[in-house]
CSV table of C-alpha atoms in Angstrom, one decimal:
chain,number,residue,atom,x,y,z
A,291,MET,CA,-20.6,3.9,-39.6
A,292,ASN,CA,-17.6,5.7,-41.0
A,293,PHE,CA,-19.3,8.9,-42.1
A,294,GLU,CA,-16.1,10.8,-42.2
A,295,ARG,CA,-14.5,8.5,-44.8
A,296,MET,CA,-17.5,8.5,-47.0
A,297,ASN,CA,-18.2,12.2,-47.0
A,298,ASP,CA,-14.6,13.2,-47.4
A,299,LYS,CA,-14.4,11.1,-50.5
A,300,ILE,CA,-17.6,12.7,-51.9
A,301,ILE,CA,-16.3,16.2,-51.2
A,302,GLY,CA,-12.9,15.3,-52.7
A,303,GLU,CA,-14.5,14.1,-55.9
A,304,ARG,CA,-16.5,17.4,-56.1
A,305,VAL,CA,-13.3,19.4,-55.8
A,306,LYS,CA,-11.6,17.1,-58.4
A,307,ARG,CA,-14.5,17.6,-60.9
A,308,TYR,CA,-14.2,21.4,-60.6
A,309,ARG,CA,-10.4,21.3,-61.2
A,310,LYS,CA,-10.8,19.1,-64.2
A,311,SER,CA,-13.6,21.4,-65.6
A,312,LEU,CA,-10.9,24.1,-65.7
A,313,GLY,CA,-8.6,21.8,-67.6
A,314,LEU,CA,-5.9,22.2,-65.0
A,315,THR,CA,-3.4,19.7,-63.6
A,316,GLN,CA,-3.1,19.7,-59.8
A,317,GLU,CA,0.2,21.5,-60.0
A,318,LYS,CA,-1.2,24.1,-62.4
A,319,PHE,CA,-4.3,24.6,-60.3
A,320,CYS,CA,-2.2,25.4,-57.2
A,321,ASP,CA,-0.1,27.9,-59.2
A,322,THR,CA,-3.2,29.5,-60.7
A,323,PHE,CA,-4.7,30.2,-57.3
A,324,ASP,CA,-1.5,30.8,-55.4
A,325,GLU,CA,-2.6,34.3,-54.4
A,326,LYS,CA,-6.0,33.2,-53.1
A,327,VAL,CA,-5.1,30.2,-51.0
A,328,SER,CA,-2.0,28.5,-49.7
A,329,ILE,CA,-2.2,25.0,-51.2
A,330,ASP,CA,0.4,22.7,-52.8
A,331,LYS,CA,-0.1,19.7,-55.1
A,332,PHE,CA,0.3,17.2,-52.3
A,333,ARG,CA,-2.3,18.9,-50.1
A,334,LEU,CA,-4.7,19.2,-53.1
A,335,SER,CA,-4.1,15.5,-54.0
A,336,ALA,CA,-5.0,14.5,-50.4
A,337,ILE,CA,-8.2,16.5,-50.6
A,338,GLU,CA,-9.3,15.1,-53.9
A,339,SER,CA,-8.6,11.6,-52.7
A,340,GLY,CA,-10.6,12.2,-49.5
A,341,LYS,CA,-7.7,11.3,-47.3
A,342,ARG,CA,-7.3,12.7,-43.8
A,343,ASP,CA,-3.9,13.0,-42.0
A,344,LYS,CA,-4.4,13.0,-38.2
A,345,ARG,CA,-1.5,15.3,-37.8
A,346,LYS,CA,-1.8,17.7,-40.8
A,347,ASN,CA,-5.6,17.8,-41.6
A,348,PRO,CA,-7.6,16.0,-38.8
A,349,HIS,CA,-10.8,17.8,-39.9
A,350,PHE,CA,-10.0,17.2,-43.6
A,351,LEU,CA,-10.7,20.8,-44.7
A,352,THR,CA,-9.8,24.1,-42.9
A,353,ASN,CA,-12.3,26.9,-42.9
A,354,ASN,CA,-10.1,28.8,-45.4
A,355,TYR,CA,-10.2,25.9,-47.8
A,356,ILE,CA,-14.0,25.5,-47.4
A,357,ASP,CA,-14.5,29.2,-48.2
A,358,PHE,CA,-12.0,29.1,-51.1
A,359,PHE,CA,-13.5,26.1,-52.9
A,360,SER,CA,-17.1,27.3,-52.3
A,361,GLU,CA,-16.4,30.7,-53.7
A,362,GLN,CA,-14.5,29.3,-56.7
A,363,ILE,CA,-17.0,26.6,-57.6
A,364,GLY,CA,-19.8,29.1,-57.1
A,365,ILE,CA,-21.8,27.1,-54.5
A,366,SER,CA,-22.6,27.6,-50.8
A,367,THR,CA,-20.4,26.0,-48.1
A,368,LYS,CA,-23.3,23.6,-47.4
A,369,GLU,CA,-23.3,22.4,-51.0
A,370,LEU,CA,-19.6,22.0,-51.0
A,371,LEU,CA,-19.8,19.7,-47.9
A,372,PHE,CA,-23.0,17.8,-48.7
A,373,GLY,CA,-24.0,18.6,-52.3
A,374,ASP,CA,-27.3,19.9,-53.7
A,375,LYS,CA,-30.7,18.8,-52.5
A,376,GLN,CA,-30.6,15.5,-54.4
A,377,GLU,CA,-27.1,14.7,-53.3
A,378,ARG,CA,-28.1,15.3,-49.7
A,379,ILE,CA,-31.1,12.9,-50.2
A,380,ASN,CA,-28.6,10.3,-51.5
A,381,ILE,CA,-26.7,10.7,-48.2
A,382,VAL,CA,-29.9,10.2,-46.3
A,383,LYS,CA,-30.5,7.0,-48.3
A,384,LEU,CA,-27.0,5.7,-47.7
A,385,VAL,CA,-27.1,6.3,-44.0
A,386,LEU,CA,-30.6,4.7,-43.6
A,387,LEU,CA,-29.3,1.7,-45.5
A,388,SER,CA,-26.3,1.5,-43.2
A,389,LEU,CA,-28.6,1.6,-40.2
A,390,PHE,CA,-30.8,-1.0,-41.8
A,391,MET,CA,-28.0,-3.4,-42.6
A,392,ASN,CA,-26.3,-2.8,-39.2
A,393,GLY,CA,-23.1,-4.4,-40.3
A,394,THR,CA,-24.7,-7.8,-41.0
A,395,LYS,CA,-22.3,-10.5,-42.2
A,396,LYS,CA,-24.8,-13.4,-42.7
A,397,MET,CA,-24.0,-14.8,-46.1
A,398,ALA,CA,-26.6,-16.6,-48.3
A,399,ASN,CA,-24.1,-19.4,-48.8
A,400,THR,CA,-23.0,-20.4,-45.4
A,401,LYS,CA,-19.7,-21.8,-46.9
A,402,GLU,CA,-18.6,-18.3,-47.8
A,403,ILE,CA,-16.4,-16.3,-45.4
A,404,PRO,CA,-18.7,-13.9,-43.5
A,405,ARG,CA,-18.1,-10.3,-44.5
A,406,GLU,CA,-20.1,-7.0,-44.1
A,407,ILE,CA,-22.7,-6.9,-46.8
A,408,ASN,CA,-23.2,-4.0,-49.2
A,409,PRO,CA,-26.9,-3.7,-50.1
A,410,ILE,CA,-26.2,-1.8,-53.3
A,411,PHE,CA,-25.5,-3.5,-56.6
A,412,ASP,CA,-22.0,-2.7,-57.8
A,413,PRO,CA,-21.9,-2.4,-61.7
A,414,LEU,CA,-18.1,-2.4,-61.6
A,415,GLN,CA,-17.8,-5.8,-60.0
A,416,GLU,CA,-16.1,-8.8,-61.7
A,417,ASP,CA,-17.9,-10.3,-64.7
A,418,LYS,CA,-18.9,-13.6,-63.0
A,419,GLU,CA,-20.7,-12.0,-60.1
A,420,LEU,CA,-22.2,-9.2,-62.2
A,421,PHE,CA,-23.8,-11.6,-64.6
A,422,ARG,CA,-25.0,-13.9,-61.8
A,423,LEU,CA,-26.8,-11.1,-60.0
A,424,ALA,CA,-28.0,-9.4,-63.3
A,425,MET,CA,-29.7,-12.6,-64.5
A,426,MET,CA,-31.7,-12.7,-61.2
A,427,ASN,CA,-32.7,-9.1,-61.5
A,428,LEU,CA,-33.7,-9.1,-65.1
A,429,ILE,CA,-36.1,-12.1,-65.2
A,430,ASP,CA,-39.3,-10.0,-65.4
A,431,GLY,CA,-40.3,-6.7,-66.9
A,432,ASN,CA,-40.3,-5.8,-70.6
A,433,ASP,CA,-38.8,-7.7,-73.6
A,434,GLU,CA,-35.5,-5.9,-73.4
A,435,GLU,CA,-35.1,-6.7,-69.7
A,436,ARG,CA,-35.8,-10.4,-70.3
A,437,LEU,CA,-33.4,-10.4,-73.3
A,438,LEU,CA,-30.6,-8.9,-71.2
A,439,GLY,CA,-31.4,-11.3,-68.4
A,440,GLY,CA,-31.0,-14.1,-70.9
A,441,VAL,CA,-27.6,-12.6,-72.0
A,442,ALA,CA,-26.5,-12.4,-68.4
A,443,SER,CA,-27.5,-16.0,-67.8
A,444,LYS,CA,-25.6,-17.3,-70.8
A,445,GLU,CA,-22.5,-15.3,-69.8
A,446,TYR,CA,-22.7,-16.6,-66.3
A,447,LEU,CA,-23.1,-20.2,-67.4
A,448,GLY,CA,-20.4,-19.9,-70.1
A,449,ILE,CA,-22.8,-20.4,-73.0
A,450,THR,CA,-22.4,-18.5,-76.3
A,451,SER,CA,-24.5,-15.3,-76.1
A,452,PRO,CA,-26.0,-13.5,-79.1
A,453,ILE,CA,-24.4,-10.3,-77.8
A,454,PRO,CA,-20.6,-10.0,-77.3
A,455,LYS,CA,-19.6,-10.0,-73.6
A,456,VAL,CA,-18.3,-6.4,-73.4
A,457,GLU,CA,-21.4,-5.0,-75.2
A,458,GLY,CA,-23.7,-7.2,-73.1
A,459,ARG,CA,-22.1,-5.9,-69.9
A,460,ILE,CA,-22.5,-2.3,-71.0
A,461,ARG,CA,-26.2,-2.8,-72.0
A,462,ILE,CA,-27.0,-4.7,-68.8
A,463,THR,CA,-25.5,-2.1,-66.5
A,464,LYS,CA,-27.2,0.7,-68.4
A,465,LYS,CA,-30.6,-1.1,-68.2
A,466,LEU,CA,-30.2,-1.7,-64.5
A,467,GLU,CA,-29.3,2.0,-63.9
A,468,GLU,CA,-32.5,2.9,-65.9
A,469,ILE,CA,-34.5,0.8,-63.5
A,470,ASP,CA,-33.0,2.5,-60.4
A,471,ASN,CA,-30.1,4.9,-60.7
A,472,PHE,CA,-29.4,4.7,-57.0
A,473,PHE,CA,-29.4,1.0,-56.2
A,474,PHE,CA,-27.8,0.2,-59.6
A,475,GLY,CA,-25.8,3.4,-59.9
A,476,LYS,CA,-22.1,3.3,-60.5
A,477,ASN,CA,-21.0,5.3,-57.5
A,478,PHE,CA,-23.3,4.4,-54.7
A,479,ALA,CA,-22.0,0.9,-54.0
A,480,ARG,CA,-18.5,2.5,-53.7
A,481,TYR,CA,-19.8,5.2,-51.3
A,482,TYR,CA,-21.5,2.6,-49.2
A,483,ASP,CA,-18.3,0.6,-49.0
A,484,LEU,CA,-16.6,3.6,-47.5
A,485,LEU,CA,-19.4,4.0,-45.0
A,486,MET,CA,-19.0,0.4,-43.6
A,487,ASP,CA,-16.9,-0.1,-40.5
A,488,GLY,CA,-17.9,-3.6,-39.4
A,489,ARG,CA,-19.6,-2.7,-36.1
A,490,GLN,CA,-23.2,-3.5,-35.2
A,491,LEU,CA,-24.5,-0.5,-33.2
A,492,PHE,CA,-28.1,-0.2,-34.5
A,493,PRO,CA,-30.1,-3.4,-33.9
A,494,GLU,CA,-33.3,-1.6,-32.8
A,495,GLN,CA,-33.2,0.9,-35.6
A,496,SER,CA,-32.7,-1.9,-38.2
A,497,SER,CA,-35.6,-3.9,-36.8
A,498,VAL,CA,-38.0,-0.9,-36.9
A,499,LEU,CA,-37.0,0.0,-40.4
A,500,LEU,CA,-37.7,-3.6,-41.5
A,501,LYS,CA,-41.1,-3.5,-39.9
A,502,SER,CA,-41.8,-0.3,-41.7
A,503,LEU,CA,-41.1,-1.8,-45.1
A,504,PHE,CA,-43.9,-4.3,-44.5
A,505,GLY,CA,-46.3,-1.6,-45.7
A,506,ASN,CA,-45.4,-2.8,-49.2
A,507,PHE,CA,-47.4,-5.9,-49.6
A,508,ASP,CA,-45.2,-7.5,-52.3
A,509,PHE,CA,-42.1,-7.2,-50.1
A,510,ALA,CA,-43.9,-8.3,-46.9
A,511,SER,CA,-45.4,-11.4,-48.4
A,512,ASP,CA,-42.2,-12.4,-50.2
A,513,PHE,CA,-39.9,-11.8,-47.3
A,514,LEU,CA,-42.1,-13.4,-44.6
A,515,ASP,CA,-42.9,-16.4,-46.8
A,516,ARG,CA,-39.2,-17.0,-47.4
A,517,CYS,CA,-38.6,-16.8,-43.6
A,518,ASP,CA,-41.5,-19.2,-43.0
A,519,SER,CA,-40.3,-21.7,-45.7
A,520,LEU,CA,-36.8,-21.7,-44.4
A,521,GLU,CA,-37.4,-21.8,-40.7
A,522,ASN,CA,-40.5,-24.0,-40.3
A,523,TYR,CA,-41.4,-27.5,-41.2
A,524,SER,CA,-44.7,-29.4,-41.4
A,525,TYR,CA,-44.5,-32.6,-39.4
A,526,GLU,CA,-47.5,-35.0,-38.7
A,527,GLY,CA,-50.0,-32.1,-38.8
A,528,TRP,CA,-47.9,-29.7,-36.8
A,529,GLU,CA,-46.0,-26.6,-38.0
A,530,LEU,CA,-42.7,-26.7,-36.0
A,531,ARG,CA,-39.4,-25.0,-36.2
A,532,ASN,CA,-36.5,-26.6,-38.1
A,533,THR,CA,-34.0,-28.0,-35.7
A,534,ASP,CA,-30.9,-27.1,-37.5
A,535,LEU,CA,-31.2,-23.2,-37.5
A,536,GLU,CA,-29.7,-20.9,-34.9
A,537,ILE,CA,-31.8,-17.8,-35.5
A,538,PHE,CA,-35.5,-17.3,-36.4
A,539,TYR,CA,-37.2,-14.2,-37.6
A,540,ILE,CA,-39.9,-14.2,-34.9
A,541,ASP,CA,-37.2,-14.0,-32.2
A,542,ASN,CA,-35.6,-11.1,-34.1
A,543,TYR,CA,-39.0,-9.4,-34.4
A,544,LEU,CA,-39.8,-9.7,-30.7
A,545,ASP,CA,-36.3,-8.7,-29.4
A,546,GLY,CA,-35.4,-6.1,-32.1
A,547,LYS,CA,-32.1,-7.8,-32.8
A,548,GLY,CA,-31.8,-6.4,-36.4
A,549,ASN,CA,-30.4,-9.7,-37.8
A,550,PHE,CA,-32.4,-10.1,-41.0
A,551,ALA,CA,-31.3,-7.2,-43.3
A,552,ALA,CA,-29.3,-9.5,-45.5
A,553,ALA,CA,-32.4,-11.8,-46.0
A,554,ALA,CA,-34.5,-8.7,-46.6
A,555,ILE,CA,-32.4,-7.6,-49.6
A,556,ASP,CA,-32.2,-11.4,-50.6
A,557,TRP,CA,-28.4,-10.9,-51.0
A,558,LYS,CA,-29.3,-8.8,-54.1
A,559,GLU,CA,-30.7,-11.9,-55.8
A,560,LEU,CA,-34.3,-12.9,-56.9
A,561,SER,CA,-36.2,-10.7,-54.5
A,562,TYR,CA,-33.8,-7.7,-54.5
A,563,ARG,CA,-36.1,-5.5,-56.7
A,564,LYS,CA,-39.0,-6.1,-54.3
A,565,PHE,CA,-36.8,-4.7,-51.5
A,566,ILE,CA,-35.8,-1.7,-53.7
A,567,ASN,CA,-39.4,-0.9,-54.4
A,568,ALA,CA,-40.4,-1.2,-50.8
A,569,PHE,CA,-37.5,1.0,-49.6
A,570,ASN,CA,-38.1,3.7,-52.2
A,571,GLU,CA,-41.9,3.7,-51.5
A,572,PHE,CA,-41.4,4.0,-47.8
A,573,LEU,CA,-38.7,6.7,-48.1
A,574,ASN,CA,-40.8,8.7,-50.5
A,575,LEU,CA,-43.7,8.7,-48.1
A,576,HIS,CA,-41.6,9.8,-45.1
A,577,LEU,CA,-38.7,11.6,-46.7
A,578,GLU,CA,-39.6,15.0,-45.2
A,579,LYS,CA,-39.4,13.8,-41.6
A,580,PHE,CA,-36.1,12.0,-42.2
A,581,TYR,CA,-34.7,14.9,-44.2
A,582,ASP,CA,-35.6,17.4,-41.4
A,583,PHE,CA,-33.7,15.2,-38.9
A,584,PHE,CA,-30.6,15.2,-41.1
A,585,GLU,CA,-30.9,19.0,-41.6
A,586,SER,CA,-30.9,19.6,-37.9
A,587,ASN,CA,-28.3,17.1,-36.9
A,588,ILE,CA,-26.0,16.6,-39.9
A,589,PHE,CA,-26.3,19.1,-42.7
A,590,SER,CA,-26.3,22.1,-40.4
A,591,LYS,CA,-23.1,21.1,-38.7
A,592,SER,CA,-19.5,22.0,-39.5
A,593,ILE,CA,-17.2,19.4,-40.9
A,594,LYS,CA,-15.2,19.6,-37.7
A,595,ALA,CA,-18.2,18.6,-35.7
A,596,LEU,CA,-19.1,15.7,-37.9
A,597,SER,CA,-16.8,13.1,-36.3
A,598,ASN,CA,-17.7,9.5,-36.6
A,599,ALA,CA,-18.3,9.4,-32.9
A,600,TYR,CA,-20.8,12.2,-33.1
A,601,VAL,CA,-22.7,10.7,-36.2
A,602,ASN,CA,-23.0,7.3,-34.6
A,603,GLU,CA,-24.2,8.9,-31.4
A,604,VAL,CA,-26.9,10.9,-33.3
A,605,PHE,CA,-28.3,7.8,-35.0
A,606,GLY,CA,-28.1,5.8,-31.9
A,607,SER,CA,-30.0,8.4,-29.9
A,608,SER,CA,-33.4,8.0,-28.4
A,609,ASN,CA,-34.5,11.0,-30.6
A,610,PHE,CA,-33.8,9.1,-33.8
A,611,ILE,CA,-35.2,5.8,-32.5
A,612,ASN,CA,-38.4,7.6,-31.5
A,613,LEU,CA,-38.5,9.2,-34.9
A,614,THR,CA,-38.4,5.8,-36.6
A,615,LYS,CA,-41.0,4.4,-34.3
A,616,ASP,CA,-43.3,7.4,-34.9
A,617,ILE,CA,-42.9,6.9,-38.6
A,618,LEU,CA,-43.7,3.2,-38.3
A,619,GLU,CA,-46.8,4.0,-36.3
A,620,ALA,CA,-48.0,6.5,-38.9
A,621,ASP,CA,-47.1,4.2,-41.8
A,622,GLN,CA,-49.5,1.5,-40.5
A,623,PHE,CA,-52.4,3.9,-40.9
A,624,ILE,CA,-51.8,5.0,-44.5
A,625,PRO,CA,-54.6,3.3,-46.4
A,626,SER,CA,-52.4,2.1,-49.3
A,627,ARG,CA,-50.1,0.5,-46.7
A,628,MET,CA,-52.6,-1.2,-44.5
A,629,THR,CA,-52.9,-4.4,-46.5
A,630,GLY,CA,-49.1,-5.0,-46.2
A,631,HIS,CA,-49.0,-4.3,-42.5
A,632,ASN,CA,-52.1,-6.4,-41.8
A,633,PHE,CA,-50.7,-9.3,-43.7
A,634,ALA,CA,-47.4,-9.0,-41.9
A,635,ARG,CA,-49.1,-8.9,-38.5
A,636,ALA,CA,-51.0,-12.1,-39.2
A,637,GLU,CA,-48.0,-13.8,-40.6
A,638,ILE,CA,-45.9,-12.8,-37.6
A,639,GLN,CA,-48.6,-14.0,-35.2
A,640,LYS,CA,-48.5,-17.3,-37.0
A,641,LEU,CA,-44.8,-17.5,-36.6
A,642,PHE,CA,-45.2,-16.8,-32.9
A,643,LEU,CA,-47.6,-19.7,-32.5
A,644,ILE,CA,-45.2,-22.0,-34.3
A,645,LYS,CA,-42.5,-20.8,-31.9
A,646,LYS,CA,-44.7,-21.6,-28.9
A,647,ASP,CA,-45.8,-25.0,-30.2
A,648,SER,CA,-42.1,-25.9,-30.9
A,649,GLU,CA,-41.1,-24.9,-27.4
A,650,ASP,CA,-44.0,-26.8,-25.8
A,651,LEU,CA,-43.2,-30.0,-27.8
A,652,LEU,CA,-39.4,-29.9,-27.5
A,653,ARG,CA,-38.1,-32.9,-25.7
A,654,ASP,CA,-36.6,-32.4,-22.2
A,655,ASN,CA,-32.9,-31.7,-22.3
A,656,ALA,CA,-32.9,-31.3,-26.1
A,657,THR,CA,-30.0,-29.1,-27.3
A,658,LEU,CA,-30.4,-27.3,-30.6
A,659,PRO,CA,-29.4,-26.6,-33.3
A,660,SER,CA,-28.8,-30.1,-34.6
A,661,LYS,CA,-29.0,-31.9,-37.9
A,662,ARG,CA,-30.2,-35.2,-36.3
A,663,ARG,CA,-33.7,-36.5,-37.1
A,664,PHE,CA,-36.6,-34.1,-36.6
A,665,ASP,CA,-38.6,-36.4,-34.2
A,666,ASP,CA,-35.6,-36.9,-32.0
A,667,TYR,CA,-36.2,-33.4,-30.7
A,668,TYR,CA,-40.0,-33.1,-30.7
A,669,ASP,CA,-42.3,-35.2,-28.5
A,670,LEU,CA,-45.7,-34.9,-30.2
A,671,SER,CA,-47.5,-36.7,-27.3
A,672,LYS,CA,-46.9,-33.7,-25.1
A,673,LYS,CA,-49.7,-31.8,-26.6
A,674,GLU,CA,-52.9,-32.9,-28.3
A,675,LYS,CA,-53.8,-31.3,-31.6
A,676,SER,CA,-57.4,-31.1,-32.9
A,677,ASN,CA,-57.7,-31.1,-36.6
A,678,ARG,CA,-61.4,-30.3,-36.5
A,679,GLU,CA,-61.4,-27.3,-34.2
A,680,TYR,CA,-61.2,-23.9,-35.8
A,681,ASP,CA,-58.4,-22.5,-33.8
A,682,LEU,CA,-56.2,-19.4,-33.9
A,683,SER,CA,-53.7,-21.0,-36.1
A,684,LYS,CA,-56.3,-21.8,-38.8
A,685,TYR,CA,-57.8,-18.3,-38.5
A,686,LEU,CA,-54.4,-16.7,-39.1
A,687,TYR,CA,-53.7,-19.1,-42.0
A,688,ASP,CA,-57.0,-18.0,-43.5
A,689,PHE,CA,-56.4,-14.3,-42.8
A,690,GLU,CA,-53.0,-14.5,-44.5
A,691,ASN,CA,-54.4,-16.1,-47.6
A,692,LEU,CA,-57.5,-13.9,-47.8
A,693,THR,CA,-55.3,-10.9,-47.6
A,694,TYR,CA,-53.2,-12.2,-50.4
A,695,VAL,CA,-56.3,-12.7,-52.6
A,696,PHE,CA,-57.5,-9.2,-51.7
A,697,ALA,CA,-54.2,-7.6,-52.4
A,698,HIS,CA,-54.0,-9.1,-55.9
A,699,SER,CA,-57.6,-8.6,-56.7
A,700,LYS,CA,-57.0,-4.8,-56.6
A,701,ARG,CA,-54.5,-4.9,-59.4
A,702,GLU,CA,-56.2,-4.2,-62.7
A,703,GLU,CA,-53.2,-5.4,-64.7
A,704,GLU,CA,-53.4,-8.9,-63.2
A,705,ASN,CA,-56.0,-11.4,-64.1
A,706,LEU,CA,-55.1,-14.2,-61.8
A,707,GLU,CA,-57.2,-17.3,-61.0
A,708,LEU,CA,-56.3,-17.2,-57.4
A,709,GLY,CA,-57.4,-20.2,-55.4
A,710,LEU,CA,-58.5,-19.6,-51.8
A,711,HIS,CA,-56.4,-21.9,-49.6
A,712,ALA,CA,-59.1,-22.3,-47.0
A,713,PRO,CA,-61.9,-24.3,-48.6
A,714,THR,CA,-62.5,-26.4,-45.5
A,715,TYR,CA,-63.6,-23.4,-43.5
A,716,PHE,CA,-65.3,-21.1,-46.0
A,717,ALA,CA,-67.5,-21.4,-49.1
A,718,VAL,CA,-66.3,-18.5,-51.2
A,719,LYS,CA,-67.7,-18.0,-54.7
A,720,SER,CA,-66.9,-15.5,-57.4
A,721,LEU,CA,-69.4,-12.7,-57.6
């Protein structure tokens, strides 16, 4: 990740806000403080823009400038470099998201040119894309959300809307920011763009973080169900892998490849808010541990020490990987998170059995992926399947559905007539 570029920009904006609060131009600012610090308008402009010059300012700010701006603004040097407590928490969130995304370039539409995906909604993006994503994120909730979702849908489809486009855009972005001022905030998508550098250095960290989010049942059930629906196919009583896909979630899970972050955020589409809720819930539970790690390894360091090489080494270290694994272990034993983790465990075990059956039934010398006929690649005569025997696959299927019923039965606001999808094996009656 390009930590230098992102943090330099944030520091520069902090300096710029201070200068503007004094009502001074860059030139006037330099003249006003000429006796306190040696700085000209070009140097100040570079600082406010967050631009480094490898020859003139390789570390962005000298110690003299750090002391000067800290004293003038009336904050500590730590606050100048990393902001107040909330701003530092935002940096934690940005970095964790960068580790989670791990430079993924897998697009929802395979016809699109692959590019590194930003997991944060950009309220400043062009109208067409803003309205497309907004209509997918405002389909539930209160009356106002649904109204604005309808406005976004009409604007995206080119249908006359009851609210003028400019007013609709303003109201939509304001409502989204009310829902979550980080993931829909006006600055954070831009900061994340600066953090991206195209490399994939953190597959294990990404994989562990994804597993940790499964403590949120809504996210776990939605994400894993989407993986199952996309990757597997029911064929003559068997659940087998689709033959035209290159990667499968169960392989990612077993090998810790970190390839499914884009699917986890659903490319900011229908399931995006489930991801946001899961991420926020997880981070709130474990923020203290993550924050302590950042305090020791990032926020206590000088700007000179915080090179990109150092930052990437810190988050690629065994210390950080072990921290995420310890947090995952602890997360699985939080009572409110057990349902999600138990559901995910059963679903992943089911995916593993589908993987095994698919490998067992694959025809000799079959080469995948392919878009040819499904039965050209699977030989069902290789393995006998009993439809009567209560086997592990049926048990996991029942466990998955019973957990789903249990999770929803705990919600007082929902009065759902949930059918049990295992009537062949159990006789369950309402109490």
